[in-house]
PDB file of C-alpha atoms in Angstrom:
ATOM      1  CA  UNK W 684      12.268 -14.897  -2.058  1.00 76.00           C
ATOM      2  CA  UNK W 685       9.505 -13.092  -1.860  1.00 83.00           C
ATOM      3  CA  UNK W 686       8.750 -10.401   1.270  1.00 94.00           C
ATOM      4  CA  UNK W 687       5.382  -8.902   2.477  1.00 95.00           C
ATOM      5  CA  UNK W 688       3.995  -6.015   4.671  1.00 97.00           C
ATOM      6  CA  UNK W 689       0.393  -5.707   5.440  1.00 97.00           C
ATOM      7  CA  UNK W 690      -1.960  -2.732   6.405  1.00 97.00           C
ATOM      8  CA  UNK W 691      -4.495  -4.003   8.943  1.00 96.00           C
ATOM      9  CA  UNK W 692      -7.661  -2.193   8.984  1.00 95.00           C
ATOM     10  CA  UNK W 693      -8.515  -2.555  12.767  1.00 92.00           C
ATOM     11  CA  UNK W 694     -11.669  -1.662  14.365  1.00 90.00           C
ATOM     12  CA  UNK W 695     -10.422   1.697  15.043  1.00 90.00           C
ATOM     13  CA  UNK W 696      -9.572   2.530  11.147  1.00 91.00           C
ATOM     14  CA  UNK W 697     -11.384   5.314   9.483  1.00 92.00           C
ATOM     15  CA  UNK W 698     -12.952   2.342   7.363  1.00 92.00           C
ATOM     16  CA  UNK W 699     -13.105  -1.465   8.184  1.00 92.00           C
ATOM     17  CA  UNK W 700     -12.999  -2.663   4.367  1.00 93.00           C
ATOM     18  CA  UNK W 701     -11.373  -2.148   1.274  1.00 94.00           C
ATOM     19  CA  UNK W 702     -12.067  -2.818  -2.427  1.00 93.00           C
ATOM     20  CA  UNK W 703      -8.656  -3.203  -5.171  1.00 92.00           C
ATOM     21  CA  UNK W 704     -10.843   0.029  -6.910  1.00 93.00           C
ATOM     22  CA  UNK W 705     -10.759   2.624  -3.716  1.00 94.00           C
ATOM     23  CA  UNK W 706      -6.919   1.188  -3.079  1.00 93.00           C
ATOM     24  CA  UNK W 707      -5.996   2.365  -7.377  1.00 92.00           C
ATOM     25  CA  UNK W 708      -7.625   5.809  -6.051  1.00 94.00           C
ATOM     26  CA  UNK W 709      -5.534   6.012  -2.841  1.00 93.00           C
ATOM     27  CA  UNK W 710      -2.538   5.139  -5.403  1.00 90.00           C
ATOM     28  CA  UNK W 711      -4.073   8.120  -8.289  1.00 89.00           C
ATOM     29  CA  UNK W 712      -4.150  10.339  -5.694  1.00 92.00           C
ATOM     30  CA  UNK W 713      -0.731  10.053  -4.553  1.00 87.00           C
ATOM     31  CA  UNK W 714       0.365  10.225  -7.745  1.00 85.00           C
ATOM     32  CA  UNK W 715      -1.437  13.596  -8.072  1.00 86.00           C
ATOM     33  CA  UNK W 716      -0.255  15.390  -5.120  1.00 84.00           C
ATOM     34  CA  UNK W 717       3.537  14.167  -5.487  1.00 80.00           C
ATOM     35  CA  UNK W 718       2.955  15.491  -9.266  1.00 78.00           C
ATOM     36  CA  UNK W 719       2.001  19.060  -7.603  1.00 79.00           C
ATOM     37  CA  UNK W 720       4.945  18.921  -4.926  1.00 74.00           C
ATOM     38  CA  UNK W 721       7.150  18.652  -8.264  1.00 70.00           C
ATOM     39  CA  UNK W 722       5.110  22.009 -10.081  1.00 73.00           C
ATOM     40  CA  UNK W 723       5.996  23.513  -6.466  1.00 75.00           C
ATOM     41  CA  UNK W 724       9.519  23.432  -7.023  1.00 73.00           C
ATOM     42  CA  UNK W 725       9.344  23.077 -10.828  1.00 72.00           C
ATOM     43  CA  UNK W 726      11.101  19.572 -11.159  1.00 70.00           C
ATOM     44  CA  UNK W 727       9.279  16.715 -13.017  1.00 69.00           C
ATOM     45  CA  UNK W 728       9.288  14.961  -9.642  1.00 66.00           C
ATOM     46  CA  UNK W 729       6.009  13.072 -10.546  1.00 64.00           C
ATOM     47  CA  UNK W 730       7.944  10.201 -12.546  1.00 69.00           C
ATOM     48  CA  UNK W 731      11.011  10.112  -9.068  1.00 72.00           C
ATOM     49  CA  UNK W 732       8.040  10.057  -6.507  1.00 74.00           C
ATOM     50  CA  UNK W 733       5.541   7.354  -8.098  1.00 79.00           C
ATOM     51  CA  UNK W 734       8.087   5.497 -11.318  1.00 85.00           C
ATOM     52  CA  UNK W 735       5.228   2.844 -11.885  1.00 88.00           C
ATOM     53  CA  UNK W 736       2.076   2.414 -14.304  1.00 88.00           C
ATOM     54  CA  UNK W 737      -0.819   0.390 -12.349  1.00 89.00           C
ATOM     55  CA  UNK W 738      -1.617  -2.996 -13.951  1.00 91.00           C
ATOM     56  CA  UNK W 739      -4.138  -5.752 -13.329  1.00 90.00           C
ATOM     57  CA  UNK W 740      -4.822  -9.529 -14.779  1.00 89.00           C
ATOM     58  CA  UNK W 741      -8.251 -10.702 -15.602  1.00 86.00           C
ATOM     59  CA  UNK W 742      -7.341 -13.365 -13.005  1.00 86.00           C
ATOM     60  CA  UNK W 743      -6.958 -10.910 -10.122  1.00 81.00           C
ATOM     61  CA  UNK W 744      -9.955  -8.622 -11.175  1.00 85.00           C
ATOM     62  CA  UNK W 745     -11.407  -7.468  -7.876  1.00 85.00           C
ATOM     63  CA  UNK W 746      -8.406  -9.326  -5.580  1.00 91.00           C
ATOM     64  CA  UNK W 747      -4.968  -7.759  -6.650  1.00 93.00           C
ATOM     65  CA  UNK W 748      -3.096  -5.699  -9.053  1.00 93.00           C
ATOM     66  CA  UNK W 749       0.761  -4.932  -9.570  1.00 92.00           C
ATOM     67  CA  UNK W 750       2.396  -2.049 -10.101  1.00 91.00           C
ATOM     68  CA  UNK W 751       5.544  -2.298 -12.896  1.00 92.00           C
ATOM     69  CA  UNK W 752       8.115  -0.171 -13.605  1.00 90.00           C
ATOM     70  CA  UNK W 753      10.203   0.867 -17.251  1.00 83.00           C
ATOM     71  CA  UNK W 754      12.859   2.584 -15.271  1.00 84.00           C
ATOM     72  CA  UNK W 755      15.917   0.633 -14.183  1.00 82.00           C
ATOM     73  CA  UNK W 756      16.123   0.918 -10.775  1.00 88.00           C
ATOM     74  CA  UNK W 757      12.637  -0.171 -10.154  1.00 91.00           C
ATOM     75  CA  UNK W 758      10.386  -3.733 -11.087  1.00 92.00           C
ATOM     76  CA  UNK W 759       7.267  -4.839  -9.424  1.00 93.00           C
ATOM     77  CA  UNK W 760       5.726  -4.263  -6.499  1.00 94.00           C
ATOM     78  CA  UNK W 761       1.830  -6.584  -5.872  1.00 94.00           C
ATOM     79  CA  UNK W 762      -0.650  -5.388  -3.789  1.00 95.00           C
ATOM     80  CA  UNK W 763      -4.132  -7.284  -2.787  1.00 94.00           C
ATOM     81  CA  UNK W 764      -6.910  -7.002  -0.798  1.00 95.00           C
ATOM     82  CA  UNK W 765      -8.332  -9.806   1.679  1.00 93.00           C
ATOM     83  CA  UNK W 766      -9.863 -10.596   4.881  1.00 93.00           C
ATOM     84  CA  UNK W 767      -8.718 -12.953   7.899  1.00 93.00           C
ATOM     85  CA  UNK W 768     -10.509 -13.855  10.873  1.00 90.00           C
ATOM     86  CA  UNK W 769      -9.401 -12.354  14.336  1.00 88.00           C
ATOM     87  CA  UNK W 770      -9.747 -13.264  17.778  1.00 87.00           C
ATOM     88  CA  UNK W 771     -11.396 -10.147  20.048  1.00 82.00           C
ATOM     89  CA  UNK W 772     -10.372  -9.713  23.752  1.00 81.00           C
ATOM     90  CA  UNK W 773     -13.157 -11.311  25.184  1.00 86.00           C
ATOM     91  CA  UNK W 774     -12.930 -14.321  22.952  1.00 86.00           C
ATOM     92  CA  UNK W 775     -15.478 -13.297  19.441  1.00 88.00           C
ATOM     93  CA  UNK W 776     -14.602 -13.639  16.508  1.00 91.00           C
ATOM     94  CA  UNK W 777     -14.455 -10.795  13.758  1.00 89.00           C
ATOM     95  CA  UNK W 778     -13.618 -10.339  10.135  1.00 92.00           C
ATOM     96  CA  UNK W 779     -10.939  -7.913   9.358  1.00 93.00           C
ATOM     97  CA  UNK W 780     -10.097  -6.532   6.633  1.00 95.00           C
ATOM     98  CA  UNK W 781      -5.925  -6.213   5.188  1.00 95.00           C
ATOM     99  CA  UNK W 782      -4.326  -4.628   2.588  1.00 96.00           C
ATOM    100  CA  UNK W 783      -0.732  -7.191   1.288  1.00 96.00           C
ATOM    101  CA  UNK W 784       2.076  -5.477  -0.407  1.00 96.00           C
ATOM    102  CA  UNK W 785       4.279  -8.298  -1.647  1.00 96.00           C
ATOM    103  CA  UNK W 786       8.020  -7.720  -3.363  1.00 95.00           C
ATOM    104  CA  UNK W 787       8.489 -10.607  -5.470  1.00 94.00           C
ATOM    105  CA  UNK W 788      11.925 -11.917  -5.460  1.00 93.00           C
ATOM    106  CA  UNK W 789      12.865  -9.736  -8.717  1.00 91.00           C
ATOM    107  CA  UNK W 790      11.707  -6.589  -6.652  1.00 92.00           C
ATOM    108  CA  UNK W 791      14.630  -4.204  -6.182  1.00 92.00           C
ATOM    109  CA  UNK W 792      16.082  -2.006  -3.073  1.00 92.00           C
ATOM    110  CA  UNK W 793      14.269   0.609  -4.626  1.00 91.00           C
ATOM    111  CA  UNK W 794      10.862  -1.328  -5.211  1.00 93.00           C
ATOM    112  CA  UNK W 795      11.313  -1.633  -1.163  1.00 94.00           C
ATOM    113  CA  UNK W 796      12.076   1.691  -0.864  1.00 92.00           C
ATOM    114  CA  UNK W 797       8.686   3.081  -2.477  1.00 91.00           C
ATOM    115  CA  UNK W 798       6.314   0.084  -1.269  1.00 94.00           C
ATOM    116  CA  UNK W 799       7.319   1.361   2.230  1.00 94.00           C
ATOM    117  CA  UNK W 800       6.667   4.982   1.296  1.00 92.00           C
ATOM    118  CA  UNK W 801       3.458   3.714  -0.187  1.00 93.00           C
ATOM    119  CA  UNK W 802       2.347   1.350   2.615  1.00 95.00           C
ATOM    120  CA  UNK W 803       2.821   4.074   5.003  1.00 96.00           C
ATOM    121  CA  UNK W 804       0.681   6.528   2.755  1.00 95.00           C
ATOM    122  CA  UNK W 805      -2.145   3.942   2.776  1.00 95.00           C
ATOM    123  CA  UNK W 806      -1.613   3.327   6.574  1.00 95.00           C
ATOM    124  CA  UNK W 807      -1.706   7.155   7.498  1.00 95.00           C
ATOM    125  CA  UNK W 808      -5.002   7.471   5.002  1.00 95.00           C
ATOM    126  CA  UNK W 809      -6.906   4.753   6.046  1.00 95.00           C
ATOM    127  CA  UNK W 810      -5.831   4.880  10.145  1.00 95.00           C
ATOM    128  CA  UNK W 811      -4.472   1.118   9.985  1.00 95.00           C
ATOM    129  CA  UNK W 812      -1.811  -1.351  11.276  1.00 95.00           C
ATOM    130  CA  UNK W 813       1.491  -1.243   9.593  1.00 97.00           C
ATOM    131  CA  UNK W 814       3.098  -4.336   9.673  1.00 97.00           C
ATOM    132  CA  UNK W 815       6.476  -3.870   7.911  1.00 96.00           C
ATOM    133  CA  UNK W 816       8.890  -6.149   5.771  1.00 94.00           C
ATOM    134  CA  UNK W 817      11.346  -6.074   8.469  1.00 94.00           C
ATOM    135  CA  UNK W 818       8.349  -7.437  10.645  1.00 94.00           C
ATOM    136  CA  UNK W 819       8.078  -4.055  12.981  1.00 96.00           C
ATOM    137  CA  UNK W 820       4.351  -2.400  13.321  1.00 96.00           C
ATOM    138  CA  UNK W 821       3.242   0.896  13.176  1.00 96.00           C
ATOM    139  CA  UNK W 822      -0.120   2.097  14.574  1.00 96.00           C
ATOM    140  CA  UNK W 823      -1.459   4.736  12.661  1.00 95.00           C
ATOM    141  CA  UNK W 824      -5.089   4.546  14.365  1.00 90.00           C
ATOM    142  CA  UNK W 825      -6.244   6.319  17.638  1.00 85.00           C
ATOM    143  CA  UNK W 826      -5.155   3.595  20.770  1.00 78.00           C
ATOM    144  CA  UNK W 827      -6.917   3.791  23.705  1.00 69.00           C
TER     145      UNK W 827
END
């Protein structure tokens, strides 16, 4: 069975909406500054810290890509971009905007592993919601 988290970008996020082609960015530029933690302490810690090549299908141009791994400890982790509606305080409506990391059921302990190091990389970045797999949140956006 499949498990999700989700990165809610709340009106208190440093943006309120994301595209699939800022979100490969976020993911490049992880992959960047884990690959200069590993010239730090000369270990090719680039392929431990981010083990996955970023893939999309024509059918999810624009809505989702997947990230798959060659190593054996690691699969597939899927991560889209959507929006929901959401009830304000004093009744309105708005649209927000959410970020869905999915583990399909093939995913791995490790897959888990890195999409929560990864969801809480996008959370800190983008001053979200975390909603975890395990269904706890964390707030990573100034609370009143």
């Amino acid at each position: 069975m499949s498990s999700n988290a989700y990165i809610k970008l709340v009106p208190s996020s440093s943006q309120q909406a994301i595209s699939t082609e800022e979100l490969k960015d976020l993911f490049n530029y992880y992959k960047e500054i884990t690959s200069k933690t590993g010239d730090q302490v000369d270990w090719n810690y680039e392929n431990s810290a981010f083990p996955y090549e970023l893939k999309e299908k024509a059918d999810g141009k624009g809505a989702w890509f997947y990230l798959e791994s060659s190593q054996d400890r690691y699969h597939a982790i899927l991560i889209g971009v959507d929006k929901e509606n959401v009830v304000n305080e004093d009744g309105s409506e708005r649209e927000q905007s959410y970020i869905q990391i999915t583990l399909p059921p093939t995913a791995t302990a490790g897959d888990k592993g890195k999409a929560n190091e990864f969801s809480k990389f996008i959370g800190k970045k983008l001053q979200g919601e975390l909603h975890l797999f395990n269904g706890r949140i964390m707030y990573f956006y100034p609370r009143k």
